[in-house]
Amino acid sequence: MLARLIVRMIFGALGLWIAAKLVPGIHVSSMTALILAAALLGIVNALVRPIVFILTLPLTIITLGLFLLVVNAAMIGLVSLFVPGFAVHGLIPGIMAAIVTGVVSWIGGMILRDDRREYRR
C-alpha cells in the first residue's frame, strides 16, 4: 500500500514536471519544489478536493463535468501558494496543468490497475 502511494506521488510529480515543461505560466524552480508540490497536491486532492467537489456539484452537473477542470486548477493553484519554487500564473495555465497532470495520473492509474488484477488471480 505504501509502495502504491509512492508510485502515485511519482506520477503526480511527473505530471507536474511535464506541465511545467509544456505549459507557459507553470514554473518549478527545483526538484525539491516539484516533489513537495506533488506530495502536497496528493494531500490536497485527498482532503480538500472532495469538499470542494460537493460544494460545486450543481455547477459540475450544469457544465457536464467541465467545471471539474476549474476545481483541479484551483487545487494546483492552492498548492502553489504553499510551495516555494512552484508557481501557477493564472487560471488558464492552471487548467492546462490540470489537464496534463490528469492525463499522466490516468495513465499511472491504468498501470497500477493492471497490478491489482494480477493480485486478484
CSV table of C-alpha atoms in Angstrom, one decimal:
chain,number,residue,atom,x,y,z
A,1,MET,CA,0.0,0.0,0.0
A,2,LEU,CA,2.8,2.4,0.8
A,3,ALA,CA,4.5,1.4,-2.5
A,4,ARG,CA,1.3,2.3,-4.4
A,5,LEU,CA,1.2,5.7,-2.6
A,6,ILE,CA,4.8,6.4,-3.6
A,7,VAL,CA,4.2,5.4,-7.2
A,8,ARG,CA,1.1,7.7,-7.3
A,9,MET,CA,3.2,10.5,-5.9
A,10,ILE,CA,5.8,9.8,-8.6
A,11,PHE,CA,3.2,10.0,-11.3
A,12,GLY,CA,1.9,13.3,-9.7
A,13,ALA,CA,5.4,14.7,-9.8
A,14,LEU,CA,5.9,13.5,-13.4
A,15,GLY,CA,2.6,15.2,-14.4
A,16,LEU,CA,3.6,18.5,-12.7
A,17,TRP,CA,7.0,18.3,-14.3
A,18,ILE,CA,5.6,17.7,-17.8
A,19,ALA,CA,3.1,20.6,-17.2
A,20,ALA,CA,5.9,22.9,-16.2
A,21,LYS,CA,7.8,22.0,-19.4
A,22,LEU,CA,4.8,22.3,-21.7
A,23,VAL,CA,2.5,24.9,-20.2
A,24,PRO,CA,3.6,28.6,-20.2
A,25,GLY,CA,2.8,30.0,-16.8
A,26,ILE,CA,3.8,27.0,-14.7
A,27,HIS,CA,7.2,27.2,-13.1
A,28,VAL,CA,9.1,24.8,-11.0
A,29,SER,CA,12.5,26.0,-9.7
A,30,SER,CA,13.9,22.8,-8.3
A,31,MET,CA,13.4,19.1,-7.9
A,32,THR,CA,12.7,19.6,-4.2
A,33,ALA,CA,9.9,22.0,-5.1
A,34,LEU,CA,8.5,19.5,-7.6
A,35,ILE,CA,8.4,16.7,-5.0
A,36,LEU,CA,6.9,18.9,-2.3
A,37,ALA,CA,4.3,20.2,-4.7
A,38,ALA,CA,3.4,16.6,-5.8
A,39,ALA,CA,3.1,15.4,-2.2
A,40,LEU,CA,1.0,18.4,-1.1
A,41,LEU,CA,-1.2,18.0,-4.2
A,42,GLY,CA,-1.9,14.4,-3.2
A,43,ILE,CA,-2.8,15.6,0.3
A,44,VAL,CA,-5.0,18.4,-1.0
A,45,ASN,CA,-6.7,16.1,-3.5
A,46,ALA,CA,-7.4,13.7,-0.7
A,47,LEU,CA,-8.7,16.2,1.9
A,48,VAL,CA,-9.8,19.4,0.2
A,49,ARG,CA,-11.0,18.4,-3.3
A,50,PRO,CA,-13.9,16.1,-2.1
A,51,ILE,CA,-15.3,19.0,-0.1
A,52,VAL,CA,-15.0,21.5,-3.0
A,53,PHE,CA,-16.4,18.8,-5.3
A,54,ILE,CA,-19.6,18.5,-3.2
A,55,LEU,CA,-19.9,22.3,-2.9
A,56,THR,CA,-19.6,22.8,-6.6
A,57,LEU,CA,-21.7,19.8,-7.7
A,58,PRO,CA,-24.5,21.9,-9.2
A,59,LEU,CA,-22.0,23.7,-11.4
A,60,THR,CA,-20.4,20.5,-12.3
A,61,ILE,CA,-23.7,19.0,-13.3
A,62,ILE,CA,-24.7,22.0,-15.3
A,63,THR,CA,-21.4,22.0,-17.2
A,64,LEU,CA,-21.5,18.3,-17.7
A,65,GLY,CA,-18.3,17.8,-15.6
A,66,LEU,CA,-16.2,20.5,-17.3
A,67,PHE,CA,-16.2,22.6,-14.1
A,68,LEU,CA,-14.0,19.9,-12.6
A,69,LEU,CA,-11.2,21.3,-14.7
A,70,VAL,CA,-11.6,24.6,-12.7
A,71,VAL,CA,-11.7,22.7,-9.4
A,72,ASN,CA,-8.5,20.8,-10.3
A,73,ALA,CA,-6.8,24.0,-11.4
A,74,ALA,CA,-7.8,25.6,-8.1
A,75,MET,CA,-6.2,22.7,-6.2
A,76,ILE,CA,-3.0,23.2,-8.2
A,77,GLY,CA,-3.2,26.9,-7.5
A,78,LEU,CA,-3.7,26.2,-3.8
A,79,VAL,CA,-0.6,24.1,-3.8
A,80,SER,CA,1.4,26.8,-5.5
A,81,LEU,CA,0.5,29.2,-2.6
A,82,PHE,CA,2.2,26.9,-0.1
A,83,VAL,CA,5.2,25.5,-2.0
A,84,PRO,CA,8.1,28.0,-2.6
A,85,GLY,CA,9.6,27.4,-6.1
A,86,PHE,CA,6.3,26.1,-7.6
A,87,ALA,CA,4.2,28.8,-9.3
A,88,VAL,CA,1.0,28.9,-11.3
A,89,HIS,CA,0.4,32.3,-13.1
A,90,GLY,CA,-3.2,32.4,-13.9
A,91,LEU,CA,-6.4,30.3,-14.4
A,92,ILE,CA,-5.6,29.2,-18.0
A,93,PRO,CA,-2.2,27.8,-17.1
A,94,GLY,CA,-3.8,26.1,-14.1
A,95,ILE,CA,-6.5,24.5,-16.2
A,96,MET,CA,-3.9,23.3,-18.8
A,97,ALA,CA,-1.7,21.9,-15.9
A,98,ALA,CA,-4.8,20.2,-14.5
A,99,ILE,CA,-5.3,18.5,-17.9
A,100,VAL,CA,-1.7,17.4,-18.2
A,101,THR,CA,-1.5,16.1,-14.7
A,102,GLY,CA,-4.8,14.4,-15.1
A,103,VAL,CA,-3.7,12.6,-18.2
A,104,VAL,CA,-0.5,11.5,-16.6
A,105,SER,CA,-2.3,10.4,-13.5
A,106,TRP,CA,-4.8,8.5,-15.6
A,107,ILE,CA,-2.0,6.6,-17.4
A,108,GLY,CA,-0.4,5.9,-14.0
A,109,GLY,CA,-3.8,4.6,-12.7
A,110,MET,CA,-4.1,2.3,-15.7
A,111,ILE,CA,-0.6,0.9,-14.9
A,112,LEU,CA,-1.5,0.5,-11.2
A,113,ARG,CA,-4.9,-1.1,-12.0
A,114,ASP,CA,-3.1,-3.8,-14.1
A,115,ASP,CA,-1.1,-4.6,-11.0
A,116,ARG,CA,-4.2,-5.1,-8.9
A,117,ARG,CA,-5.7,-7.5,-11.4
A,118,GLU,CA,-2.7,-9.7,-11.1
A,119,TYR,CA,-3.1,-9.9,-7.3
A,120,ARG,CA,-6.7,-10.9,-7.5
A,121,ARG,CA,-5.9,-14.0,-9.6
